[in-house]
Tab-separated table of C-alpha atoms in Angstrom:
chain	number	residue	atom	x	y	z
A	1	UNK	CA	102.227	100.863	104.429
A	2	UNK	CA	101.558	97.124	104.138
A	3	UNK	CA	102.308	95.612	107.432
A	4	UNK	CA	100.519	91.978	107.526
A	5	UNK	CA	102.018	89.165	106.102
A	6	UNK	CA	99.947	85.982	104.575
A	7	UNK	CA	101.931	83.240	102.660
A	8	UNK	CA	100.795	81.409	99.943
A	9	UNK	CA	102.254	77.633	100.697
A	10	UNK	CA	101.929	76.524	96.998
A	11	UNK	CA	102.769	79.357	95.000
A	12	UNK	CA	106.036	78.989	94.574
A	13	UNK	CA	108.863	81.396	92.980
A	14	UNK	CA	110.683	78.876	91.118
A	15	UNK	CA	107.445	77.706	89.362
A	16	UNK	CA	106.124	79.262	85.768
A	17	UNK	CA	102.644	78.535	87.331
A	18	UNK	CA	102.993	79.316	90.916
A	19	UNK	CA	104.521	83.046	89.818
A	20	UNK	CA	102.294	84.009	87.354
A	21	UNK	CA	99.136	82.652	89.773
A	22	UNK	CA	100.900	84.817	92.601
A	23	UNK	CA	100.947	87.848	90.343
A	24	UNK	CA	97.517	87.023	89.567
A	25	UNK	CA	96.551	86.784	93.283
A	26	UNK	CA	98.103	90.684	93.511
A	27	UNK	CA	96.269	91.914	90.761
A	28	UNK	CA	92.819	90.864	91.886
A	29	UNK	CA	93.368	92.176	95.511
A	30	UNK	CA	95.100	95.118	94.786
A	31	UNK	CA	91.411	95.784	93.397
A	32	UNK	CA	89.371	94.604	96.055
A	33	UNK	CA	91.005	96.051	98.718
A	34	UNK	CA	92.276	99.287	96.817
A	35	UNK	CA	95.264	100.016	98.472
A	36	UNK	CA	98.930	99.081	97.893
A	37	UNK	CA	99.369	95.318	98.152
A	38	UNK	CA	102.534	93.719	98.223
A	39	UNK	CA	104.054	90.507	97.061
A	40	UNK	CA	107.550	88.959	98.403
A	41	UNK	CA	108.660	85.157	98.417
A	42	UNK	CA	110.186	83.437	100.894
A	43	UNK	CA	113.238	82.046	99.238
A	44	UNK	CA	114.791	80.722	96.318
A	45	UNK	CA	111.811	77.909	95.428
A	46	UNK	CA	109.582	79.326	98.377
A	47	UNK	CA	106.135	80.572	98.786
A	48	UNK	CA	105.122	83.783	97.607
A	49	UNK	CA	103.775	86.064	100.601
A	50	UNK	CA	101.042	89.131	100.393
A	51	UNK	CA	101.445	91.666	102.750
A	52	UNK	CA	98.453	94.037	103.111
A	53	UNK	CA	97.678	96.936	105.543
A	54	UNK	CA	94.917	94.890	107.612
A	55	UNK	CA	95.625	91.137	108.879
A	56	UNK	CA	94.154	88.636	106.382
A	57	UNK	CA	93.429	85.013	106.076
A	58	UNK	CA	93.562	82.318	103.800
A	59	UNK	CA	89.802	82.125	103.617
A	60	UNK	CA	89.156	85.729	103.884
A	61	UNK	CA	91.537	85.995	100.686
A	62	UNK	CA	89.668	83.130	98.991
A	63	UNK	CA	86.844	84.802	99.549
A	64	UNK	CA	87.927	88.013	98.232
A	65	UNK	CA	89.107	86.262	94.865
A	66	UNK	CA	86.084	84.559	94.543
A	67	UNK	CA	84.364	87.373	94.265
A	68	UNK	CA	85.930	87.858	90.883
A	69	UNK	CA	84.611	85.035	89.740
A	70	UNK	CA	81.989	85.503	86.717
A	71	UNK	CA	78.600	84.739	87.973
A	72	UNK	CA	77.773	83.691	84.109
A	73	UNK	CA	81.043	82.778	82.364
A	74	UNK	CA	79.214	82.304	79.252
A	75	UNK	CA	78.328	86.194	79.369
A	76	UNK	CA	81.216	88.020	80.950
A	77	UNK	CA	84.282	86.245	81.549
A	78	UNK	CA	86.162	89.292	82.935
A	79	UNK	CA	84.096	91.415	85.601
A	80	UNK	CA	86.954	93.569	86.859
A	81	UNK	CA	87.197	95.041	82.943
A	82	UNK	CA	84.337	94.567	81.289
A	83	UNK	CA	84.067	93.084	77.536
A	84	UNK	CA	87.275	92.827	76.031
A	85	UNK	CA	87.142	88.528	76.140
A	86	UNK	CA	83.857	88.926	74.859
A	87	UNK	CA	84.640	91.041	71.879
A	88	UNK	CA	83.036	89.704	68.751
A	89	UNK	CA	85.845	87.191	66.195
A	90	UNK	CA	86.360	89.400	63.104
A	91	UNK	CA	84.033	87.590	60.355
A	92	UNK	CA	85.732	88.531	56.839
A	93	UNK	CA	87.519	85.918	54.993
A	94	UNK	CA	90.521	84.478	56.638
A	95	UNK	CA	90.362	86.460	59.993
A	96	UNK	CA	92.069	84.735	62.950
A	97	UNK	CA	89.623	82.810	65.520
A	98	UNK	CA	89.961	84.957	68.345
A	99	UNK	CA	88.033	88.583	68.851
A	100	UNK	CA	91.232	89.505	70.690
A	101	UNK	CA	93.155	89.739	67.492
A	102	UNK	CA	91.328	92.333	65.189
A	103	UNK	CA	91.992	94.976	62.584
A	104	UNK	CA	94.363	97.502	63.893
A	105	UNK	CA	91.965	100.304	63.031
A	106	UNK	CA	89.589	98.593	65.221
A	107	UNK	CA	92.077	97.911	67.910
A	108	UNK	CA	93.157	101.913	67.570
A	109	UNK	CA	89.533	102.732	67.939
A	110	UNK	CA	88.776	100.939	70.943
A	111	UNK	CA	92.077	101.652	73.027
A	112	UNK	CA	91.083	105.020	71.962
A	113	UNK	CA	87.446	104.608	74.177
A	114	UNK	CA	88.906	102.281	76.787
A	115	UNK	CA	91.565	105.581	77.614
A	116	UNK	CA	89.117	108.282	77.835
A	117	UNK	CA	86.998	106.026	80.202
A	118	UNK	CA	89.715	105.326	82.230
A	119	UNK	CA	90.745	109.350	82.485
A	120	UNK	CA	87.060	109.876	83.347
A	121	UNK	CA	85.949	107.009	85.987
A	122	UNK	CA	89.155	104.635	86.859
A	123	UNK	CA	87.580	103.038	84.446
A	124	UNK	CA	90.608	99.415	84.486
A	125	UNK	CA	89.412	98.018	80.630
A	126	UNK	CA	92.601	100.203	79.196
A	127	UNK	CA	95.290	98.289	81.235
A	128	UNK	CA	93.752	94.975	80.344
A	129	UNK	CA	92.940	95.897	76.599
A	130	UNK	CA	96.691	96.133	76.066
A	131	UNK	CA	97.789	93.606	77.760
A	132	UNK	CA	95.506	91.538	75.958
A	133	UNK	CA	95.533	92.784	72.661
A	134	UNK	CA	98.965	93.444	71.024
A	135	UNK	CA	98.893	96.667	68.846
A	136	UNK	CA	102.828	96.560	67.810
A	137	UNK	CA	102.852	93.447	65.722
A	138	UNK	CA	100.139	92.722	62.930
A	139	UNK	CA	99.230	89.996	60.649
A	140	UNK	CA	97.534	89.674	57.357
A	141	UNK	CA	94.529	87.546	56.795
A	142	UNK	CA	95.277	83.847	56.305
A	143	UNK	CA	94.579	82.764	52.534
A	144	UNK	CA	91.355	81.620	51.433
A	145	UNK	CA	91.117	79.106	49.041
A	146	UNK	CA	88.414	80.240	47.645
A	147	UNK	CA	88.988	83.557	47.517
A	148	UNK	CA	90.590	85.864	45.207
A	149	UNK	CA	92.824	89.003	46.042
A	150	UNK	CA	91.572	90.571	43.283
A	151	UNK	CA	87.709	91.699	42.359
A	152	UNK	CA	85.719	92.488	39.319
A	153	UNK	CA	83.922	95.668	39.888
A	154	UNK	CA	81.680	97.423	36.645
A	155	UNK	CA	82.895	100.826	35.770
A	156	UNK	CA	80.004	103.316	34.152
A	157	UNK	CA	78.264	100.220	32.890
A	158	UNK	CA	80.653	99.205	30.431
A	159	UNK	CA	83.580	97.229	31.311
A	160	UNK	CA	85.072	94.929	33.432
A	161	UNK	CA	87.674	96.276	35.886
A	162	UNK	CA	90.340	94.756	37.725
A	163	UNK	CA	90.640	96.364	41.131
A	164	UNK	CA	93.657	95.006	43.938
A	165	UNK	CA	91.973	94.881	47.462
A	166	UNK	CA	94.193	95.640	50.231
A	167	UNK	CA	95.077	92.650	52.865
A	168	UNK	CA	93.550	93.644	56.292
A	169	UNK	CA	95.786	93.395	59.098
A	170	UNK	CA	95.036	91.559	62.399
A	171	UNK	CA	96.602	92.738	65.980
A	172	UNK	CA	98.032	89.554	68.152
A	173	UNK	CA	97.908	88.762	71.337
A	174	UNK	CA	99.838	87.997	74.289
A	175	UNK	CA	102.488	85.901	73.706
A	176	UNK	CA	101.950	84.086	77.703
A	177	UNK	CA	99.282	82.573	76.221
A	178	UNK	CA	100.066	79.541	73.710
A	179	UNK	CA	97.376	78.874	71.194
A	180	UNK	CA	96.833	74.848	69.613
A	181	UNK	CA	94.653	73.934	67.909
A	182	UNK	CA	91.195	76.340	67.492
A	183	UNK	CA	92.004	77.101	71.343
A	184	UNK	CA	91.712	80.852	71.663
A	185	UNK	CA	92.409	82.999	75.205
A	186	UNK	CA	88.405	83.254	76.057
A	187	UNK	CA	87.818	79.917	75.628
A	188	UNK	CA	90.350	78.707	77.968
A	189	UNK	CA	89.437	81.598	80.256
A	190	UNK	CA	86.175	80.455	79.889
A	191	UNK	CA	87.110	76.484	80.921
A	192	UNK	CA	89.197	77.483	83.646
A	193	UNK	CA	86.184	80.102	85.320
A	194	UNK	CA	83.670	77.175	85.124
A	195	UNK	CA	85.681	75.025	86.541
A	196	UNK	CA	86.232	77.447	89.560
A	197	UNK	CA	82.239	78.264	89.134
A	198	UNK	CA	81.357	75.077	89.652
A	199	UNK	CA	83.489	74.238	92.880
A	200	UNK	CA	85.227	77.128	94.431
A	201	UNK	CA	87.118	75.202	96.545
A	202	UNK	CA	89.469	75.100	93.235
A	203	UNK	CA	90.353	79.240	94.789
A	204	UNK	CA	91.094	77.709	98.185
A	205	UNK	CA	93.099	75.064	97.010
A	206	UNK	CA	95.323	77.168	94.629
A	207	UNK	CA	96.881	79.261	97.548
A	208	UNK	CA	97.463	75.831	99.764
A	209	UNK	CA	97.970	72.993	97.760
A	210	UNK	CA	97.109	72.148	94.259
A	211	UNK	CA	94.353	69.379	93.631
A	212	UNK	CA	94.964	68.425	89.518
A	213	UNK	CA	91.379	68.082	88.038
A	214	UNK	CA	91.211	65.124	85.075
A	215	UNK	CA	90.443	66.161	81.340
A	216	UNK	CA	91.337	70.304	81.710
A	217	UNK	CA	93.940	71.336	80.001
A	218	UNK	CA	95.627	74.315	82.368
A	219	UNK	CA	95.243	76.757	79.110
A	220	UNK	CA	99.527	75.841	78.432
A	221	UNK	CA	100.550	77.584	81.113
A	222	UNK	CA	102.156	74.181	83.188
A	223	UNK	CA	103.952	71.388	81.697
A	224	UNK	CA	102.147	69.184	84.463
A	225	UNK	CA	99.139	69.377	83.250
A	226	UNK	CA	99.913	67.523	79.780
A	227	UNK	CA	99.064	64.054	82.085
A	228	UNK	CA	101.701	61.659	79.646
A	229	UNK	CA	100.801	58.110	80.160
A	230	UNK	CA	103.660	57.990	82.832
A	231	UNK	CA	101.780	60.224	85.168
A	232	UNK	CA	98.627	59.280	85.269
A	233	UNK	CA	97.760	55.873	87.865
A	234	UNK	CA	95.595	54.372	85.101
A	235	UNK	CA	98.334	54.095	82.667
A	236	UNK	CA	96.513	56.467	80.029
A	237	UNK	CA	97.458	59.678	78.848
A	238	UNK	CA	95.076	62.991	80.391
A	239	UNK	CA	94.938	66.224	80.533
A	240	UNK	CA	95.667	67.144	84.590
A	241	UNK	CA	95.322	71.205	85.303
A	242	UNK	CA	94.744	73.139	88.075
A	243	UNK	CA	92.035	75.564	87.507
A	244	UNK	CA	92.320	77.513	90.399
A	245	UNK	CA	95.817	78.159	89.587
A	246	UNK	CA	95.567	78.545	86.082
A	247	UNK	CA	92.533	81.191	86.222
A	248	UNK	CA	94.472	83.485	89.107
A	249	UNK	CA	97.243	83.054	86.182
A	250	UNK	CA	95.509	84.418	83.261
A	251	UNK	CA	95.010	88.050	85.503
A	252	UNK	CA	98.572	88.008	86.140
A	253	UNK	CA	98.847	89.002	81.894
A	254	UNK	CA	97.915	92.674	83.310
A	255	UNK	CA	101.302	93.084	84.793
A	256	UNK	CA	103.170	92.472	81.644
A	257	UNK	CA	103.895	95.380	78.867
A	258	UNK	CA	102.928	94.159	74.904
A	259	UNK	CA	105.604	95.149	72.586
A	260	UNK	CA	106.953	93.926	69.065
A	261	UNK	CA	108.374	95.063	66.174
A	262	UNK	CA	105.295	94.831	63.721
A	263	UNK	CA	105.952	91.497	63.058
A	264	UNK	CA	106.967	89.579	66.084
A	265	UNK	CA	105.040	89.508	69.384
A	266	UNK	CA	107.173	90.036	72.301
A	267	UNK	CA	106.561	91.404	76.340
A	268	UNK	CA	107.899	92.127	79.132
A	269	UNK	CA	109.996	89.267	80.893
A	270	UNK	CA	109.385	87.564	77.619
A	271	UNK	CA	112.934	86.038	76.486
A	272	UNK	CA	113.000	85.372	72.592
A	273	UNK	CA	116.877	85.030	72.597
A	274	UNK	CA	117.061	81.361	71.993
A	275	UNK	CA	115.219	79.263	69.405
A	276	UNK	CA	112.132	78.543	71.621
A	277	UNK	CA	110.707	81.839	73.261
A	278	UNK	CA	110.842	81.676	77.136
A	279	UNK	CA	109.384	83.152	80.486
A	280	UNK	CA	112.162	85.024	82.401
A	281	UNK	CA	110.958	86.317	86.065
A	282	UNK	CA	113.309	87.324	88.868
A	283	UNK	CA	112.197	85.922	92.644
A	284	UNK	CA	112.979	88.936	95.110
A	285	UNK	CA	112.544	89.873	98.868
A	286	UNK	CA	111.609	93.334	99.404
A	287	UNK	CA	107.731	93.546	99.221
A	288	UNK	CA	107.009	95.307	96.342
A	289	UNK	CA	103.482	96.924	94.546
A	290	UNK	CA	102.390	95.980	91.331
A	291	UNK	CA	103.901	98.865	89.719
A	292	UNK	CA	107.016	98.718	91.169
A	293	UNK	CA	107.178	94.766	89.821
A	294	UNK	CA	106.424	95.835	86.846
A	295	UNK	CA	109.623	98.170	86.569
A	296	UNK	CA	111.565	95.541	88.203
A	297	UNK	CA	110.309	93.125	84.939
A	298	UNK	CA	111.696	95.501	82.565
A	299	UNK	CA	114.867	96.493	84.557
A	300	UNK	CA	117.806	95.385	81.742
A	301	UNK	CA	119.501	93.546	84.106
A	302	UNK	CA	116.629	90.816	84.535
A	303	UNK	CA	116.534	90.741	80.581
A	304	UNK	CA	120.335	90.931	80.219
A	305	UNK	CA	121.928	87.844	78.614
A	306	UNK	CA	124.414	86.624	81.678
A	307	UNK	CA	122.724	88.247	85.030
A	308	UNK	CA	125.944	87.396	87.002
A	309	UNK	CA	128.281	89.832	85.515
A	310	UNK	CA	125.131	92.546	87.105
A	311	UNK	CA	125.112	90.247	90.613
A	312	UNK	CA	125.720	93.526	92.994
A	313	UNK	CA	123.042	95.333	90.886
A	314	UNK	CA	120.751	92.556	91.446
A	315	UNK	CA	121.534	92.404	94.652
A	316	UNK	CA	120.703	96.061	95.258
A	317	UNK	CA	117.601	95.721	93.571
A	318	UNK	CA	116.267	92.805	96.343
A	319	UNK	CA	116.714	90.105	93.619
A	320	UNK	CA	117.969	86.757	95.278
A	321	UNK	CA	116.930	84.501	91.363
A	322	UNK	CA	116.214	84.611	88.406
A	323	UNK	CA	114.394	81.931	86.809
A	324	UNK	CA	113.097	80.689	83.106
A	325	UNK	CA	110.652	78.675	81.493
A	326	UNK	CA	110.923	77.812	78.071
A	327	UNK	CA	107.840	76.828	75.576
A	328	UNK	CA	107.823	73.213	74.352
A	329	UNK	CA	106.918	72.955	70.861
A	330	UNK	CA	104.440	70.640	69.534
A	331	UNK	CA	103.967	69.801	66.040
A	332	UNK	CA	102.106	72.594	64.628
A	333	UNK	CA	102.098	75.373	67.830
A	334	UNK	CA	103.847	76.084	70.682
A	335	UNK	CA	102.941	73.957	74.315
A	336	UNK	CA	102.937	74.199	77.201
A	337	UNK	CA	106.261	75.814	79.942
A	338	UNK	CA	109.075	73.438	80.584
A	339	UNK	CA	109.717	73.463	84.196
A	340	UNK	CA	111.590	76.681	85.633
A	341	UNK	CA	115.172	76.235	85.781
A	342	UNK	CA	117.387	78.881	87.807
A	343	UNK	CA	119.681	81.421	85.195
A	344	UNK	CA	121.256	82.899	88.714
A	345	UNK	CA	122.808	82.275	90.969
């Protein structure tokens, strides 16, 4: 039973950032420690607390984390599951830019491998693979210019033949992350690993209070990183993310369930009720294990569309909030999370 309490002073409930970073923060040392972890939070926008069997500090947990760090980003970005962000990009005609979206044969095939291994050793790369990789809603190719649907094959060395090729279709991928641009998940993953490479007092710092880094981006997971002209004390616009925070986010995508309906991408906690698609988390007391917040996510009261007329279930459940962050839209993608606004109470 987890007995030891250690809070996490800026990871915050009521932030898109701050809970997905203190999910992330669960994930990792669930792993290292392999036993049940728990996560609570203080309050209604408070700090999100571990609570472990054995006392633990701020810098022993840094530590910890750290040591999930990629010694070589550029060769494996993802130690605790090995090669899924480095998975090759599809190279036929029109395939998407990111190896995480493939053919769903070859999506099939590996979930297939990734399952056995994980009967066999406690092998983790089957969890990650689909919550990475989103089997239940498929795309064709994009359109080639150049290209043709059609193809001219010879038939018994006589005549032309007209023959119809099939469209191959591509698996997506987690709708938490918000691609612009040629950004893809492993690049961003990538970005946000050096950055914690290079100094990782960026870990540290991500528990206890954020330090915004100039020119990263934050991978669109926090509106403050966008750095408008406003916010910035030189007048100019830049990009202001917090790397630490924003790579203890991207392992928080392990807690959330993929699902569509073949041809839109949808998750757990993910609210696509309204025009722009939006995080929905609840903010609860008990402490709870990384399963058990994962059947909390997908409890129908969190997802219903008015919580309050389910307040005394909620209640029941250890839920105190529950709180939303929609995706801005920019002009040819989505962007980054608006700030999280309370639903209830």
């Amino acid at each position: 039973m987890s007995t030891h309490q250690l809070e996490l002073p800026a990871l915050h409930s009521n932030d898109p950032l701050g809970f997905l970073a203190a999910l992330g923060v669960l994930e990792l040392t669930s792993v290292a420690l392999d036993q049940a972890v728990r996560l609570s939070w203080r309050g209604l926008a408070a700090p999100a607390v571990l609570h472990t069997e054995h006392p633990l500090t701020l810098d022993e947990l840094t530590e910890l984390l750290v040591g999930f760090l990629p010694h070589e980003p550029g060769k494996e970005l993802l130690p605790v599951a090995p090669g899924i962000l480095g998975l090759p990009r599809h190279t036929a005609p029109g395939a998407p830019n990111d190896g995480l979206r493939m053919p769903i044969e070859d999506a099939h095939r590996l979930l297939r491998g990734f399952a056995a291994a994980e009967r066999l050793h406690n092998d983790h790369r089957a969890r990650w693979f689909a919550a990475l990789v989103n089997q239940l809603c498929i795309t064709p190719a994009k359109k080639v210019k150049d290209e043709t649907q059609q193809e001219r094959q010879e038939v018994n060395g006589q005549s032309d033949h007209i023959q119809q090729k099939g469209p191959v279709w591509y698996t997506e991928s987690t709708p938490f992350f918000a691609a612009s641009g040629r950004m893809t998940l492993t690049n961003n993953w990538l970005k946000a690993a050096e950055q914690c490479r290079r100094d990782e007092a960026h870990v540290r710092t991500a528990l206890t209070a954020w330090i915004r880094v100039a020119d990263y981006t934050g991978a669109n997971l926090d509106h403050r990183s966008s750095g408008d002209a406003a916010m910035t004390s030189d007048g100019k616009p830049s990009q202001q993310g917090v790397p630490g925070a924003t790579w203890l986010a991207l392992h928080a995508f392990a807690a959330f369930r993929l699902t569509g309906d073949a041809t839109t991408s949808a998750a757990t906690a993910w609210d696509t009720s309204a025009e722009l698609p939006a995080l929905r988390w609840p903010i609860w007391t008990p402490p709870l294990t990384r399963t058990a917040i994962s059947a909390l996510l997908e409890h129908s009261v969190i997802r219903g569309a008015d919580p309050a007329h389910a307040t005394d279930t909620l209640i029941e459940l250890g839920v105190i909030g529950i709180c939303s962050a929609t995706r801005t839209k920019l002009s040819n993608s989505y962007g980054p999370f608006e700030p999280g606004r309370m639903l209830w109470p």
